[in-house]
Structures are given as structure tokens and as C-alpha cells.
PDB file of C-alpha atoms in Angstrom:
ATOM      1  CA  MET A   1      88.533 130.563 111.428  1.00 77.00           C
ATOM      2  CA  GLU A   2      84.923 129.966 112.482  1.00 87.00           C
ATOM      3  CA  ALA A   3      84.599 126.911 110.227  1.00 86.00           C
ATOM      4  CA  VAL A   4      87.758 125.342 111.653  1.00 88.00           C
ATOM      5  CA  ALA A   5      86.735 126.102 115.236  1.00 88.00           C
ATOM      6  CA  ALA A   6      83.249 124.647 114.730  1.00 90.00           C
ATOM      7  CA  ASN A   7      84.489 121.206 113.614  1.00 88.00           C
ATOM      8  CA  GLU A   8      86.849 118.460 114.756  1.00 87.00           C
ATOM      9  CA  ALA A   9      88.353 118.228 111.277  1.00 88.00           C
ATOM     10  CA  ALA A  10      88.973 120.509 108.337  1.00 90.00           C
ATOM     11  CA  VAL A  11      89.584 119.633 104.680  1.00 90.00           C
ATOM     12  CA  ILE A  12      91.750 121.841 102.507  1.00 91.00           C
ATOM     13  CA  SER A  13      92.808 121.497  98.877  1.00 88.00           C
ATOM     14  CA  LEU A  14      94.690 124.420  97.365  1.00 90.00           C
ATOM     15  CA  THR A  15      97.227 124.956  94.590  1.00 88.00           C
ATOM     16  CA  ASP A  16     100.302 124.657  96.830  1.00 93.00           C
ATOM     17  CA  TYR A  17     101.443 124.722 100.445  1.00 94.00           C
ATOM     18  CA  ALA A  18     102.226 128.449 100.331  1.00 95.00           C
ATOM     19  CA  ALA A  19      98.502 129.009  99.717  1.00 95.00           C
ATOM     20  CA  VAL A  20      97.638 126.612 102.561  1.00 95.00           C
ATOM     21  CA  TYR A  21      99.802 128.580 104.983  1.00 95.00           C
ATOM     22  CA  ASP A  22      98.345 131.889 103.772  1.00 95.00           C
ATOM     23  CA  VAL A  23      94.782 130.675 104.283  1.00 93.00           C
ATOM     24  CA  LEU A  24      95.254 128.801 107.548  1.00 94.00           C
ATOM     25  CA  GLU A  25      97.569 131.194 109.365  1.00 93.00           C
ATOM     26  CA  ALA A  26      94.581 133.371 110.279  1.00 91.00           C
ATOM     27  CA  ALA A  27      92.853 130.275 111.678  1.00 91.00           C
ATOM     28  CA  ALA A  28      95.947 129.007 113.524  1.00 92.00           C
ATOM     29  CA  PRO A  29      94.445 129.444 117.025  1.00 92.00           C
ATOM     30  CA  ALA A  30      91.445 127.316 115.999  1.00 93.00           C
ATOM     31  CA  LEU A  31      93.640 124.454 114.727  1.00 94.00           C
ATOM     32  CA  GLN A  32      94.445 123.275 118.264  1.00 93.00           C
ATOM     33  CA  ASP A  33      93.265 119.661 118.715  1.00 91.00           C
ATOM     34  CA  ARG A  34      91.891 119.463 115.164  1.00 91.00           C
ATOM     35  CA  ALA A  35      92.563 117.037 112.311  1.00 90.00           C
ATOM     36  CA  LEU A  36      93.545 118.665 109.035  1.00 92.00           C
ATOM     37  CA  LEU A  37      92.954 116.605 105.893  1.00 89.00           C
ATOM     38  CA  ASN A  38      95.192 118.289 103.362  1.00 91.00           C
ATOM     39  CA  LEU A  39      94.577 117.310  99.730  1.00 88.00           C
ATOM     40  CA  THR A  40      96.972 119.924  98.327  1.00 89.00           C
ATOM     41  CA  SER A  41      99.427 118.656  95.704  1.00 84.00           C
ATOM     42  CA  ALA A  42     102.975 118.554  97.053  1.00 87.00           C
ATOM     43  CA  THR A  43     106.233 116.692  97.154  1.00 89.00           C
ATOM     44  CA  PRO A  44     106.753 114.293 100.067  1.00 89.00           C
ATOM     45  CA  GLU A  45     109.046 116.835 101.773  1.00 93.00           C
ATOM     46  CA  GLU A  46     106.453 119.604 101.366  1.00 93.00           C
ATOM     47  CA  ALA A  47     103.815 117.318 102.886  1.00 91.00           C
ATOM     48  CA  ARG A  48     106.108 116.490 105.814  1.00 92.00           C
ATOM     49  CA  ALA A  49     106.837 120.197 106.307  1.00 95.00           C
ATOM     50  CA  GLY A  50     103.090 120.860 106.239  1.00 94.00           C
ATOM     51  CA  ALA A  51     102.545 118.198 108.900  1.00 93.00           C
ATOM     52  CA  ARG A  52     105.207 119.858 111.061  1.00 95.00           C
ATOM     53  CA  TRP A  53     103.558 123.251 110.483  1.00 96.00           C
ATOM     54  CA  ALA A  54     100.181 121.842 111.564  1.00 94.00           C
ATOM     55  CA  ALA A  55     101.704 120.104 114.599  1.00 94.00           C
ATOM     56  CA  GLY A  56     103.263 123.395 115.643  1.00 95.00           C
ATOM     57  CA  ARG A  57      99.739 124.775 115.844  1.00 95.00           C
ATOM     58  CA  GLY A  58      98.342 121.802 117.764  1.00 94.00           C
ATOM     59  CA  ALA A  59      96.741 120.036 114.794  1.00 93.00           C
ATOM     60  CA  VAL A  60      97.449 116.722 113.157  1.00 91.00           C
ATOM     61  CA  GLN A  61      97.689 116.608 109.364  1.00 91.00           C
ATOM     62  CA  LEU A  62      96.500 113.736 107.238  1.00 88.00           C
ATOM     63  CA  THR A  63      97.863 114.063 103.720  1.00 86.00           C
ATOM     64  CA  GLY A  64      95.899 112.868 100.714  1.00 80.00           C
ATOM     65  CA  GLY A  65      95.139 113.534  97.117  1.00 73.00           C
ATOM     66  CA  ALA A  66      92.013 113.815  95.018  1.00 68.00           C
ATOM     67  CA  ASN A  67      92.468 111.114  92.404  1.00 68.00           C
ATOM     68  CA  SER A  68      89.472 111.966  90.252  1.00 67.00           C
ATOM     69  CA  PRO A  69      87.984 114.609  88.010  1.00 71.00           C
ATOM     70  CA  PRO A  70      85.242 116.602  89.737  1.00 70.00           C
ATOM     71  CA  SER A  71      82.508 114.485  88.129  1.00 75.00           C
ATOM     72  CA  GLY A  72      83.946 111.338  89.732  1.00 72.00           C
ATOM     73  CA  ILE A  73      84.299 112.590  93.302  1.00 67.00           C
ATOM     74  CA  GLY A  74      82.276 110.375  95.589  1.00 71.00           C
ATOM     75  CA  ALA A  75      81.965 107.526  93.094  1.00 74.00           C
ATOM     76  CA  ARG A  76      82.782 104.047  94.399  1.00 72.00           C
ATOM     77  CA  THR A  77      85.233 103.561  91.542  1.00 72.00           C
ATOM     78  CA  ARG A  78      87.347 106.563  92.597  1.00 65.00           C
ATOM     79  CA  GLY A  79      89.623 106.838  95.569  1.00 59.00           C
ATOM     80  CA  THR A  80      91.473 109.360  97.625  1.00 56.00           C
ATOM     81  CA  PRO A  81      94.908 108.055  98.532  1.00 54.00           C
ATOM     82  CA  ARG A  82      96.019 109.251 101.919  1.00 54.00           C
ATOM     83  CA  CYS A  83      98.863 108.773 104.320  1.00 54.00           C
ATOM     84  CA  SER A  84     100.030 110.117 107.632  1.00 56.00           C
ATOM     85  CA  THR A  85     101.542 109.093 110.929  1.00 59.00           C
ATOM     86  CA  ARG A  86      99.929 106.386 113.030  1.00 58.00           C
ATOM     87  CA  SER A  87      98.999 108.986 115.648  1.00 58.00           C
ATOM     88  CA  ALA A  88      97.067 110.951 113.018  1.00 55.00           C
ATOM     89  CA  TRP A  89      95.078 107.844 112.118  1.00 52.00           C
ATOM     90  CA  ALA A  90      94.343 107.089 115.762  1.00 57.00           C
ATOM     91  CA  CYS A  91      91.751 109.857 115.671  1.00 54.00           C
ATOM     92  CA  SER A  92      90.511 109.406 112.143  1.00 49.00           C
ATOM     93  CA  GLY A  93      90.737 105.862 110.802  1.00 47.00           C
ATOM     94  CA  PRO A  94      93.074 103.024 109.857  1.00 41.00           C
ATOM     95  CA  PRO A  95      96.640 103.594 108.671  1.00 40.00           C
ATOM     96  CA  CYS A  96      97.299 103.420 104.942  1.00 39.00           C
TER      97      CYS A  96
END
């Protein structure tokens, strides 16, 4: 919870959304007015449900995916696809 509260944004990448909820539920009070970049693998409906879950706790979720092996993270030739609502991008960057 301290890490979420200390920053305007949090990044999370877990095995599934059940794990995301388990981890973040304890930090729910700190999610208010935060951006949550969620790189957890999911179906589109699971990602939408996750965005609703975050919104219910005062956060905005940006959904993305790590599209690289660990050795390629940060390389100019690798990307991280992401998508969210326009309101989510208003605080974090351009829409996809």
C-alpha cells in the first residue's frame, strides 16, 4: 500500500486478474486518484472488468501487455501495446 500511496501511478503484471485483485485489495484505499498500468494477461472482458474494479476504487486503469522477453524490455525495437479509455489517457499520454 505504501508504494501505491507514494506515487501517482502503479504498474502491475501478474499471472491473472484474480491475483491482481488479491494483491491490490489491501491497497484499495491508496488507489484513489491513481493511474494503474496493468500488464496482466487477460481477455478483453477481464480487462474491462479490471478497469471497472479500479474505477470503483477511484483509480483509472490503463491496460497493456509486455510484448518482449525479459532481455528485450526497454529496447527500442520492443513495444508495450496499451489501450484504455480516453479519460485514462488524459492523465498519462495519447490514446492508442
